[in-house]
mmCIF file of C-alpha atoms and ligand atoms in Angstrom:
data_model
loop_
_atom_site.group_PDB
_atom_site.id
_atom_site.type_symbol
_atom_site.label_atom_id
_atom_site.label_comp_id
_atom_site.label_asym_id
_atom_site.label_seq_id
_atom_site.Cartn_x
_atom_site.Cartn_y
_atom_site.Cartn_z
ATOM 1 C CA ALA A 23 149.188 -133.660 203.799
ATOM 2 C CA ALA A 24 148.875 -137.260 205.021
ATOM 3 C CA GLU A 25 145.142 -136.941 204.600
ATOM 4 C CA ALA A 26 145.453 -136.131 200.927
ATOM 5 C CA SER A 27 145.645 -139.757 199.850
ATOM 6 C CA ARG A 28 142.492 -140.724 201.688
ATOM 7 C CA GLY A 29 140.183 -138.622 199.600
ATOM 8 C CA ARG A 30 138.532 -136.966 202.536
ATOM 9 C CA GLY A 31 140.554 -135.255 205.213
ATOM 10 C CA ALA A 32 139.509 -134.533 208.760
ATOM 11 C CA SER A 33 138.971 -130.945 207.677
ATOM 12 C CA GLY A 34 136.022 -131.915 205.494
ATOM 13 C CA LEU A 35 137.928 -131.227 202.302
ATOM 14 C CA LEU A 36 137.874 -133.541 199.287
ATOM 15 C CA SER A 37 141.150 -134.162 197.514
ATOM 16 C CA ASP A 38 140.354 -136.445 194.569
ATOM 17 C CA ILE A 39 139.328 -134.883 191.287
ATOM 18 C CA GLN A 40 138.619 -136.269 187.828
ATOM 19 C CA THR A 41 139.095 -133.092 185.807
ATOM 20 C CA THR A 42 142.404 -132.822 183.986
ATOM 21 C CA ILE A 43 144.281 -129.738 185.093
ATOM 22 C CA SER A 44 145.675 -128.079 181.991
ATOM 23 C CA SER A 45 149.003 -126.311 182.109
ATOM 24 C CA ASP A 46 148.400 -124.702 178.714
ATOM 25 C CA ALA A 47 148.225 -120.947 178.653
ATOM 26 C CA PHE A 48 144.581 -120.096 179.394
ATOM 27 C CA THR A 49 144.598 -117.362 176.754
ATOM 28 C CA ASP A 50 145.624 -119.870 174.049
ATOM 29 C CA HIS A 51 142.133 -121.352 174.365
ATOM 30 C CA TYR A 52 139.992 -118.479 175.640
ATOM 31 C CA THR A 53 139.508 -114.826 174.827
ATOM 32 C CA LEU A 54 138.864 -112.701 177.885
ATOM 33 C CA ILE A 55 136.138 -110.145 177.275
ATOM 34 C CA PRO A 56 137.772 -106.787 178.005
ATOM 35 C CA GLY A 57 136.337 -104.887 180.941
ATOM 36 C CA LYS A 58 133.901 -107.667 181.689
ATOM 37 C CA GLU A 59 134.574 -108.461 185.325
ATOM 38 C CA LEU A 60 131.627 -110.522 186.499
ATOM 39 C CA GLY A 61 132.477 -110.403 190.147
ATOM 40 C CA ARG A 62 135.240 -110.540 192.671
ATOM 41 C CA GLY A 63 135.801 -111.874 196.136
ATOM 42 C CA LYS A 64 138.746 -111.731 198.509
ATOM 43 C CA PHE A 65 140.933 -114.152 196.572
ATOM 44 C CA ALA A 66 139.140 -114.590 193.264
ATOM 45 C CA VAL A 67 138.268 -112.555 190.211
ATOM 46 C CA VAL A 68 135.611 -113.851 187.834
ATOM 47 C CA ARG A 69 135.753 -112.738 184.223
ATOM 48 C CA LYS A 70 133.661 -113.475 181.185
ATOM 49 C CA CYS A 71 135.465 -115.294 178.400
ATOM 50 C CA VAL A 72 134.835 -117.025 175.087
ATOM 51 C CA GLU A 73 136.231 -120.433 174.186
ATOM 52 C CA LYS A 74 138.090 -119.965 170.920
ATOM 53 C CA CYS A 75 137.284 -123.338 169.359
ATOM 54 C CA THR A 76 133.544 -123.234 170.075
ATOM 55 C CA GLY A 77 132.634 -119.574 170.523
ATOM 56 C CA HIS A 78 130.829 -120.490 173.760
ATOM 57 C CA GLU A 79 130.762 -118.047 176.646
ATOM 58 C CA TYR A 80 132.061 -119.032 180.074
ATOM 59 C CA ALA A 81 132.882 -117.447 183.407
ATOM 60 C CA ALA A 82 136.543 -117.861 184.353
ATOM 61 C CA LYS A 83 137.203 -117.823 188.099
ATOM 62 C CA PHE A 84 140.842 -116.857 188.674
ATOM 63 C CA MET A 85 141.953 -118.047 192.093
ATOM 64 C CA ARG A 86 145.207 -117.253 193.848
ATOM 65 C CA LYS A 87 146.950 -120.311 195.229
ATOM 66 C CA ARG A 88 148.633 -118.390 198.034
ATOM 67 C CA ARG A 89 146.451 -116.465 200.433
ATOM 68 C CA LYS A 90 147.742 -114.688 203.507
ATOM 69 C CA GLY A 91 151.062 -116.477 203.051
ATOM 70 C CA GLN A 92 149.378 -119.902 203.041
ATOM 71 C CA ASP A 93 149.257 -122.474 200.257
ATOM 72 C CA CYS A 94 145.569 -122.920 199.441
ATOM 73 C CA ARG A 95 145.829 -125.212 196.445
ATOM 74 C CA MET A 96 144.151 -128.015 198.423
ATOM 75 C CA GLU A 97 141.120 -125.834 199.006
ATOM 76 C CA ILE A 98 140.828 -125.061 195.319
ATOM 77 C CA ILE A 99 141.060 -128.791 194.576
ATOM 78 C CA HIS A 100 138.235 -129.309 197.054
ATOM 79 C CA GLU A 101 136.112 -126.681 195.302
ATOM 80 C CA ILE A 102 136.715 -128.513 192.012
ATOM 81 C CA ALA A 103 135.821 -131.852 193.611
ATOM 82 C CA VAL A 104 132.533 -130.497 194.943
ATOM 83 C CA LEU A 105 131.640 -129.030 191.545
ATOM 84 C CA GLU A 106 132.370 -132.441 189.991
ATOM 85 C CA LEU A 107 130.193 -134.153 192.583
ATOM 86 C CA ALA A 108 127.381 -131.752 191.772
ATOM 87 C CA THR A 109 127.400 -132.141 187.984
ATOM 88 C CA ALA A 110 124.320 -134.339 188.402
ATOM 89 C CA SER A 111 122.366 -131.333 189.711
ATOM 90 C CA HIS A 112 121.382 -128.611 187.267
ATOM 91 C CA ARG A 113 120.898 -126.247 190.218
ATOM 92 C CA VAL A 114 124.666 -126.095 190.677
ATOM 93 C CA VAL A 115 126.908 -124.326 188.167
ATOM 94 C CA ASN A 116 128.805 -126.616 185.797
ATOM 95 C CA LEU A 117 132.571 -126.846 185.687
ATOM 96 C CA HIS A 118 133.939 -126.944 182.133
ATOM 97 C CA GLN A 119 137.741 -126.947 182.503
ATOM 98 C CA VAL A 120 140.574 -126.141 184.896
ATOM 99 C CA TYR A 121 143.870 -124.375 184.143
ATOM 100 C CA GLU A 122 146.845 -123.966 186.436
ATOM 101 C CA MET A 123 149.531 -121.310 186.310
ATOM 102 C CA ALA A 124 152.423 -120.546 188.641
ATOM 103 C CA SER A 125 150.416 -118.581 191.169
ATOM 104 C CA GLU A 126 146.812 -119.037 190.043
ATOM 105 C CA MET A 127 144.247 -121.605 189.049
ATOM 106 C CA VAL A 128 141.384 -120.887 186.666
ATOM 107 C CA LEU A 129 138.030 -122.602 186.997
ATOM 108 C CA VAL A 130 136.168 -122.310 183.691
ATOM 109 C CA LEU A 131 132.501 -122.308 184.699
ATOM 110 C CA GLU A 132 129.185 -122.317 182.910
ATOM 111 C CA PHE A 133 128.269 -118.653 182.386
ATOM 112 C CA ALA A 134 125.236 -117.505 184.361
ATOM 113 C CA ALA A 135 124.104 -114.569 182.252
ATOM 114 C CA GLY A 136 121.494 -113.248 184.708
ATOM 115 C CA GLY A 137 124.015 -112.385 187.399
ATOM 116 C CA GLU A 138 123.430 -112.475 191.141
ATOM 117 C CA ILE A 139 119.917 -112.610 192.575
ATOM 118 C CA PHE A 140 121.332 -109.986 194.938
ATOM 119 C CA ASN A 141 120.692 -107.249 192.377
ATOM 120 C CA GLN A 142 116.986 -108.006 192.211
ATOM 121 C CA CYS A 143 116.683 -108.537 195.961
ATOM 122 C CA VAL A 144 117.775 -105.013 196.750
ATOM 123 C CA SER A 145 116.159 -103.332 193.760
ATOM 124 C CA ASP A 146 113.900 -100.367 194.452
ATOM 125 C CA GLU A 147 112.328 -100.555 191.019
ATOM 126 C CA GLU A 148 108.928 -102.184 191.290
ATOM 127 C CA ASP A 149 109.306 -104.090 188.003
ATOM 128 C CA GLU A 150 112.811 -105.303 188.852
ATOM 129 C CA ALA A 151 112.142 -106.682 192.319
ATOM 130 C CA PHE A 152 110.911 -110.273 192.612
ATOM 131 C CA SER A 153 107.214 -110.995 192.865
ATOM 132 C CA GLU A 154 106.154 -113.538 195.467
ATOM 133 C CA GLU A 155 105.569 -116.073 192.681
ATOM 134 C CA ASP A 156 109.145 -115.486 191.466
ATOM 135 C CA VAL A 157 110.494 -115.957 194.970
ATOM 136 C CA LYS A 158 108.586 -119.211 195.377
ATOM 137 C CA ARG A 159 109.894 -120.621 192.117
ATOM 138 C CA LEU A 160 113.482 -119.528 192.792
ATOM 139 C CA MET A 161 113.321 -120.731 196.387
ATOM 140 C CA ARG A 162 112.130 -124.150 195.210
ATOM 141 C CA GLN A 163 115.102 -124.332 192.867
ATOM 142 C CA ILE A 164 117.538 -123.229 195.567
ATOM 143 C CA LEU A 165 116.144 -125.911 197.885
ATOM 144 C CA GLU A 166 116.440 -128.548 195.161
ATOM 145 C CA GLY A 167 120.123 -127.678 194.819
ATOM 146 C CA VAL A 168 120.682 -127.570 198.570
ATOM 147 C CA SER A 169 118.825 -130.868 199.007
ATOM 148 C CA PHE A 170 121.095 -132.472 196.404
ATOM 149 C CA LEU A 171 124.189 -131.169 198.181
ATOM 150 C CA HIS A 172 122.964 -132.316 201.592
ATOM 151 C CA GLN A 173 122.074 -135.776 200.296
ATOM 152 C CA ASN A 174 125.680 -135.953 199.187
ATOM 153 C CA ASN A 175 126.959 -134.751 202.571
ATOM 154 C CA VAL A 176 128.090 -131.380 201.277
ATOM 155 C CA VAL A 177 127.323 -128.224 203.245
ATOM 156 C CA HIS A 178 127.722 -124.995 201.293
ATOM 157 C CA LEU A 179 128.200 -122.669 204.298
ATOM 158 C CA ASP A 180 128.005 -119.464 202.265
ATOM 159 C CA LEU A 181 124.486 -119.365 200.870
ATOM 160 C CA LYS A 182 123.635 -115.728 200.186
ATOM 161 C CA PRO A 183 122.220 -113.681 197.283
ATOM 162 C CA GLN A 184 125.708 -113.052 195.857
ATOM 163 C CA ASN A 185 126.289 -116.798 195.467
ATOM 164 C CA ILE A 186 122.940 -117.567 193.822
ATOM 165 C CA LEU A 187 123.084 -116.676 190.144
ATOM 166 C CA LEU A 188 120.503 -116.632 187.374
ATOM 167 C CA THR A 189 120.708 -118.100 183.873
ATOM 168 C CA SER A 190 118.932 -114.932 182.685
ATOM 169 C CA SER A 191 117.438 -111.936 184.455
ATOM 170 C CA SER A 192 114.649 -110.845 182.122
ATOM 171 C CA PRO A 193 112.771 -112.978 181.514
ATOM 172 C CA LEU A 194 113.685 -114.426 184.868
ATOM 173 C CA GLY A 195 115.577 -117.683 184.354
ATOM 174 C CA ASP A 196 116.677 -120.460 186.652
ATOM 175 C CA ILE A 197 119.075 -120.365 189.569
ATOM 176 C CA LYS A 198 122.626 -121.707 189.713
ATOM 177 C CA ILE A 199 124.377 -122.124 193.031
ATOM 178 C CA VAL A 200 128.036 -121.029 192.898
ATOM 179 C CA ASP A 201 131.030 -120.529 195.201
ATOM 180 C CA PHE A 202 131.978 -123.704 197.046
ATOM 181 C CA GLY A 203 134.967 -121.987 198.611
ATOM 182 C CA LEU A 204 133.681 -122.493 202.162
ATOM 183 C CA SER A 205 131.846 -125.755 201.499
ATOM 184 C CA ARG A 206 132.735 -128.853 203.480
ATOM 185 C CA MET A 207 131.939 -132.534 203.658
ATOM 186 C CA VAL A 208 130.024 -133.439 206.795
ATOM 187 C CA SER A 209 130.289 -136.866 208.307
ATOM 188 C CA SER A 210 128.749 -138.493 211.326
ATOM 189 C CA HIS A 211 132.074 -139.258 212.992
ATOM 190 C CA GLN A 212 133.834 -135.956 212.480
ATOM 191 C CA GLU A 213 132.632 -132.685 213.922
ATOM 192 C CA LEU A 214 133.069 -129.468 212.034
ATOM 193 C CA ARG A 215 133.064 -126.092 213.741
ATOM 194 C CA GLU A 216 133.841 -122.443 213.191
ATOM 195 C CA ILE A 217 133.888 -121.913 209.450
ATOM 196 C CA MET A 218 132.864 -118.324 209.091
ATOM 197 C CA GLY A 219 130.504 -117.380 206.313
ATOM 198 C CA THR A 220 129.118 -113.912 205.751
ATOM 199 C CA PRO A 221 127.933 -112.181 208.970
ATOM 200 C CA GLU A 222 124.364 -111.459 207.837
ATOM 201 C CA TYR A 223 123.706 -115.057 206.803
ATOM 202 C CA VAL A 224 125.607 -116.959 209.452
ATOM 203 C CA ALA A 225 123.716 -119.347 211.750
ATOM 204 C CA PRO A 226 123.732 -119.112 215.576
ATOM 205 C CA GLU A 227 125.665 -122.386 215.966
ATOM 206 C CA VAL A 228 128.542 -120.974 213.930
ATOM 207 C CA LEU A 229 128.744 -117.960 216.264
ATOM 208 C CA ASN A 230 128.631 -120.268 219.299
ATOM 209 C CA TYR A 231 131.367 -122.619 218.018
ATOM 210 C CA GLU A 232 128.870 -125.453 218.032
ATOM 211 C CA PRO A 233 128.936 -128.238 215.440
ATOM 212 C CA ILE A 234 128.137 -127.279 211.870
ATOM 213 C CA SER A 235 125.724 -129.429 209.896
ATOM 214 C CA THR A 236 123.362 -129.321 206.946
ATOM 215 C CA ALA A 237 121.022 -127.359 209.234
ATOM 216 C CA THR A 238 123.547 -124.514 209.142
ATOM 217 C CA ASP A 239 122.722 -124.015 205.446
ATOM 218 C CA MET A 240 119.011 -124.127 206.227
ATOM 219 C CA TRP A 241 119.331 -121.102 208.490
ATOM 220 C CA SER A 242 120.912 -119.223 205.575
ATOM 221 C CA ALA A 243 118.091 -120.435 203.321
ATOM 222 C CA GLY A 244 115.657 -118.816 205.756
ATOM 223 C CA VAL A 245 117.568 -115.545 205.612
ATOM 224 C CA LEU A 246 117.607 -115.814 201.810
ATOM 225 C CA ALA A 247 113.836 -116.269 201.655
ATOM 226 C CA TYR A 248 113.370 -113.266 203.930
ATOM 227 C CA VAL A 249 115.649 -111.054 201.822
ATOM 228 C CA MET A 250 114.133 -112.161 198.513
ATOM 229 C CA LEU A 251 110.622 -111.399 199.727
ATOM 230 C CA THR A 252 111.202 -108.135 201.544
ATOM 231 C CA GLY A 253 114.455 -106.713 200.189
ATOM 232 C CA ILE A 254 115.577 -106.390 203.797
ATOM 233 C CA SER A 255 118.429 -108.262 205.427
ATOM 234 C CA PRO A 256 116.746 -109.407 208.655
ATOM 235 C CA PHE A 257 119.739 -109.489 211.011
ATOM 236 C CA LEU A 258 121.905 -106.738 209.562
ATOM 237 C CA GLY A 259 123.036 -104.317 212.237
ATOM 238 C CA GLU A 260 125.140 -101.165 212.229
ATOM 239 C CA ASN A 261 128.256 -103.303 212.563
ATOM 240 C CA LYS A 262 129.364 -106.936 212.796
ATOM 241 C CA GLN A 263 128.885 -107.123 216.567
ATOM 242 C CA GLU A 264 125.335 -105.840 216.297
ATOM 243 C CA THR A 265 124.573 -108.289 213.469
ATOM 244 C CA PHE A 266 125.933 -111.210 215.525
ATOM 245 C CA LEU A 267 123.939 -110.082 218.539
ATOM 246 C CA ASN A 268 120.756 -109.895 216.449
ATOM 247 C CA ILE A 269 121.386 -113.442 215.241
ATOM 248 C CA SER A 270 122.169 -114.976 218.602
ATOM 249 C CA GLN A 271 119.185 -113.240 220.203
ATOM 250 C CA LEU A 272 116.947 -114.100 217.261
ATOM 251 C CA ASN A 273 116.175 -110.413 217.060
ATOM 252 C CA VAL A 274 114.138 -110.307 213.857
ATOM 253 C CA SER A 275 111.017 -108.435 212.846
ATOM 254 C CA TYR A 276 108.234 -110.186 210.989
ATOM 255 C CA SER A 277 106.111 -107.092 210.539
ATOM 256 C CA GLU A 278 107.066 -106.426 206.893
ATOM 257 C CA GLU A 279 103.936 -106.359 204.752
ATOM 258 C CA GLU A 280 105.247 -109.104 202.436
ATOM 259 C CA LEU A 281 105.226 -111.443 205.454
ATOM 260 C CA GLN A 282 101.837 -110.415 206.762
ATOM 261 C CA GLN A 283 99.599 -111.816 204.069
ATOM 262 C CA PRO A 284 96.338 -113.422 205.145
ATOM 263 C CA ASP A 285 97.459 -117.045 204.970
ATOM 264 C CA ARG A 286 100.901 -116.269 206.430
ATOM 265 C CA THR A 287 102.453 -119.276 204.702
ATOM 266 C CA ALA A 288 105.564 -117.317 203.690
ATOM 267 C CA LEU A 289 106.003 -116.242 207.290
ATOM 268 C CA SER A 290 105.481 -119.773 208.551
ATOM 269 C CA PHE A 291 108.066 -121.033 206.031
ATOM 270 C CA ILE A 292 110.701 -118.579 207.213
ATOM 271 C CA GLN A 293 109.944 -119.349 210.843
ATOM 272 C CA THR A 294 110.601 -123.063 210.336
ATOM 273 C CA LEU A 295 114.154 -122.088 209.319
ATOM 274 C CA LEU A 296 115.092 -119.167 211.569
ATOM 275 C CA ARG A 297 115.185 -121.318 214.682
ATOM 276 C CA LYS A 298 118.069 -121.219 217.047
ATOM 277 C CA GLN A 299 118.494 -124.960 217.523
ATOM 278 C CA PRO A 300 119.937 -126.552 214.380
ATOM 279 C CA GLN A 301 118.704 -130.119 215.008
ATOM 280 C CA SER A 302 116.393 -131.226 212.236
ATOM 281 C CA VAL A 303 113.563 -131.832 214.713
ATOM 282 C CA ASP A 304 113.604 -128.093 215.174
ATOM 283 C CA ARG A 305 114.909 -126.365 212.029
ATOM 284 C CA ALA A 306 113.367 -127.694 208.810
ATOM 285 C CA THR A 307 115.459 -129.687 206.322
ATOM 286 C CA ALA A 308 115.574 -128.914 202.597
ATOM 287 C CA GLU A 309 113.229 -131.819 201.888
ATOM 288 C CA GLN A 310 110.738 -130.624 204.499
ATOM 289 C CA CYS A 311 110.892 -127.112 203.053
ATOM 290 C CA LEU A 312 110.038 -128.393 199.592
ATOM 291 C CA LYS A 313 106.858 -129.874 201.082
ATOM 292 C CA HIS A 314 105.900 -126.718 202.950
ATOM 293 C CA PRO A 315 102.496 -125.262 201.968
ATOM 294 C CA TRP A 316 104.085 -121.976 200.871
ATOM 295 C CA LEU A 317 105.971 -123.711 198.065
ATOM 296 C CA GLN A 318 103.138 -125.843 196.765
ATOM 297 C CA PHE A 319 101.810 -124.861 193.373
ATOM 298 C CA SER A 320 98.818 -122.637 193.918
ATOM 299 C CA GLU A 321 96.955 -122.937 190.588
ATOM 300 C CA ALA A 322 93.765 -124.996 189.951
ATOM 301 C CA SER A 323 92.861 -125.067 193.647
ATOM 302 C CA SER A 324 93.895 -128.690 193.989
ATOM 303 C CA SER A 325 92.860 -128.728 197.622
ATOM 304 C CA THR A 326 89.300 -127.657 198.249
ATOM 305 C CA SER A 327 89.631 -128.083 201.990
ATOM 306 C CA SER A 328 90.578 -124.604 203.035
ATOM 307 C CA SER A 329 90.002 -125.285 206.682
ATOM 308 C CA THR A 330 91.702 -123.075 209.184
ATOM 309 C CA SER A 331 93.079 -125.990 211.155
ATOM 310 C CA SER A 332 96.826 -126.359 211.415
ATOM 311 C CA SER A 333 96.833 -129.726 209.665
ATOM 312 C CA THR A 334 98.604 -128.409 206.579
ATOM 313 C CA SER A 335 101.166 -126.253 208.303
ATOM 314 C CA SER A 336 104.922 -126.597 208.564
ATOM 315 C CA PRO A 337 106.708 -129.850 209.425
ATOM 316 C CA GLU A 338 106.707 -128.909 213.072
ATOM 317 C CA PRO A 339 104.417 -126.509 214.855
ATOM 318 C CA ALA A 340 106.180 -123.259 215.615
ATOM 319 C CA SER A 341 107.058 -123.093 219.267
ATOM 320 C CA SER A 342 107.763 -119.675 220.662
ATOM 321 C CA THR A 343 110.308 -120.624 223.260
ATOM 322 C CA THR A 344 112.772 -123.482 223.043
ATOM 323 C CA THR A 345 115.171 -122.577 225.792
ATOM 324 C CA ALA A 346 115.154 -126.090 227.259
ATOM 325 C CA GLU A 347 117.598 -127.257 224.608
ATOM 326 C CA GLU A 348 120.149 -124.570 225.333
ATOM 327 C CA GLU A 349 122.771 -127.025 226.629
ATOM 328 C CA ASP A 350 123.009 -128.823 223.286
ATOM 329 C CA GLY A 351 126.334 -128.982 221.494
ATOM 330 C CA GLY A 352 128.439 -127.602 224.317
ATOM 331 C CA VAL A 353 132.172 -127.678 223.704
HETATM 332 P P1 LIG B 654 134.269 -115.738 195.744
HETATM 333 O O1 LIG B 654 134.699 -117.019 196.354
HETATM 334 O O2 LIG B 654 135.380 -114.789 195.545
HETATM 335 O O3 LIG B 654 133.076 -115.114 196.410
HETATM 336 P P2 LIG B 654 132.456 -116.546 193.632
HETATM 337 O O4 LIG B 654 132.561 -117.913 193.052
HETATM 338 O O5 LIG B 654 131.340 -116.288 194.562
HETATM 339 O O6 LIG B 654 133.848 -116.148 194.265
HETATM 340 O O7 LIG B 654 132.369 -115.507 192.438
HETATM 341 C C1 LIG B 654 132.361 -114.110 192.714
HETATM 342 C C2 LIG B 654 131.256 -113.451 191.906
HETATM 343 O O8 LIG B 654 131.519 -113.637 190.495
HETATM 344 C C3 LIG B 654 129.864 -114.029 192.129
HETATM 345 O O9 LIG B 654 129.245 -113.444 193.237
HETATM 346 C C4 LIG B 654 129.192 -113.654 190.813
HETATM 347 O O10 LIG B 654 128.782 -112.295 190.810
HETATM 348 C C5 LIG B 654 130.309 -113.798 189.782
HETATM 349 N N1 LIG B 654 130.276 -115.165 189.197
HETATM 350 C C6 LIG B 654 130.803 -116.276 189.733
HETATM 351 N N2 LIG B 654 130.590 -117.358 188.962
HETATM 352 C C7 LIG B 654 129.890 -116.922 187.903
HETATM 353 C C8 LIG B 654 129.318 -117.563 186.737
HETATM 354 N N3 LIG B 654 129.451 -118.872 186.549
HETATM 355 N N4 LIG B 654 128.639 -116.799 185.847
HETATM 356 C C9 LIG B 654 128.488 -115.470 186.060
HETATM 357 N N5 LIG B 654 128.992 -114.812 187.124
HETATM 358 C C10 LIG B 654 129.686 -115.515 188.039
HETATM 359 MG MG1 LIG B 655 131.046 -115.659 196.496
#
């Protein structure tokens, strides 16, 4: 609690917010759309609602203040603070208002009508699944959002298809990053470890209790790209243990046909991210990813030099074995 006044605690949580917390009854100002549950997590339910005075649609995230017998109000305040910090980025969902009740807080968020990209990632319908051009455009947008967050020393730590929403699904709109419930501030003088995301998307350093950094998100971005392209979750095992083992052993198959196209730029992109060592000399940063050949606009053949040399490849050449750095980040 002593950290609260300093704005940023040792835990990487922000505590200063600008938004006025309203103690009015939420339903005085909003109509909840019956039966319209947009999503739910462990401690939150998100419901569609309409602001009475404007008729505008929003998503209301109802969050319990007590979780597992612990007061979590500070974490909700942090989530609000990060959303405020990210208002300058249109790749992050906007926060409209906040309400507080006895046991809950309500975050009134910009409504992302297209839902989770998850639904289109796992779709079997040919016309519903993303094309490679879709994936490139959406991935660029995701990286723009992640780059903004990282430039502001925020790590999301739960990047996955359920937390990437769309403004519309058909025609395919733009992405909005949501859910800053696990996000943290990273600083050079304070190490952060062991914040568990979602097994399938979690980076090796998290499993090894090594320091967490912006690179931790970049691993998840690599998994995201893989899933969006192939519809397959690359590390998913029969159970959590198997998934964790696949991650720590980098046990991943690149034989899917979507990754085996002649120029292999998609494959090369993913391989710059799914690297065991998080240091930016090894795993690509968001800015480096945005410059990767795979994400460059392909029309009007701007580059006529289609040489087969590696001069245009990823920020760092892919090295097959990097075991020499294994002692990094030991506890
Ligand atoms: P949790 O922390 O419980 O995972 P999220 O913020 O991820 O909460 O919200 C849970 C789900 O609710 C999301 O995966 C998404 O399906 C839906 N959702 C969240 N925010 C919005 C929004 N702004 N617009 C539409 N749906 C949303
Ligand atoms: Mg979520």
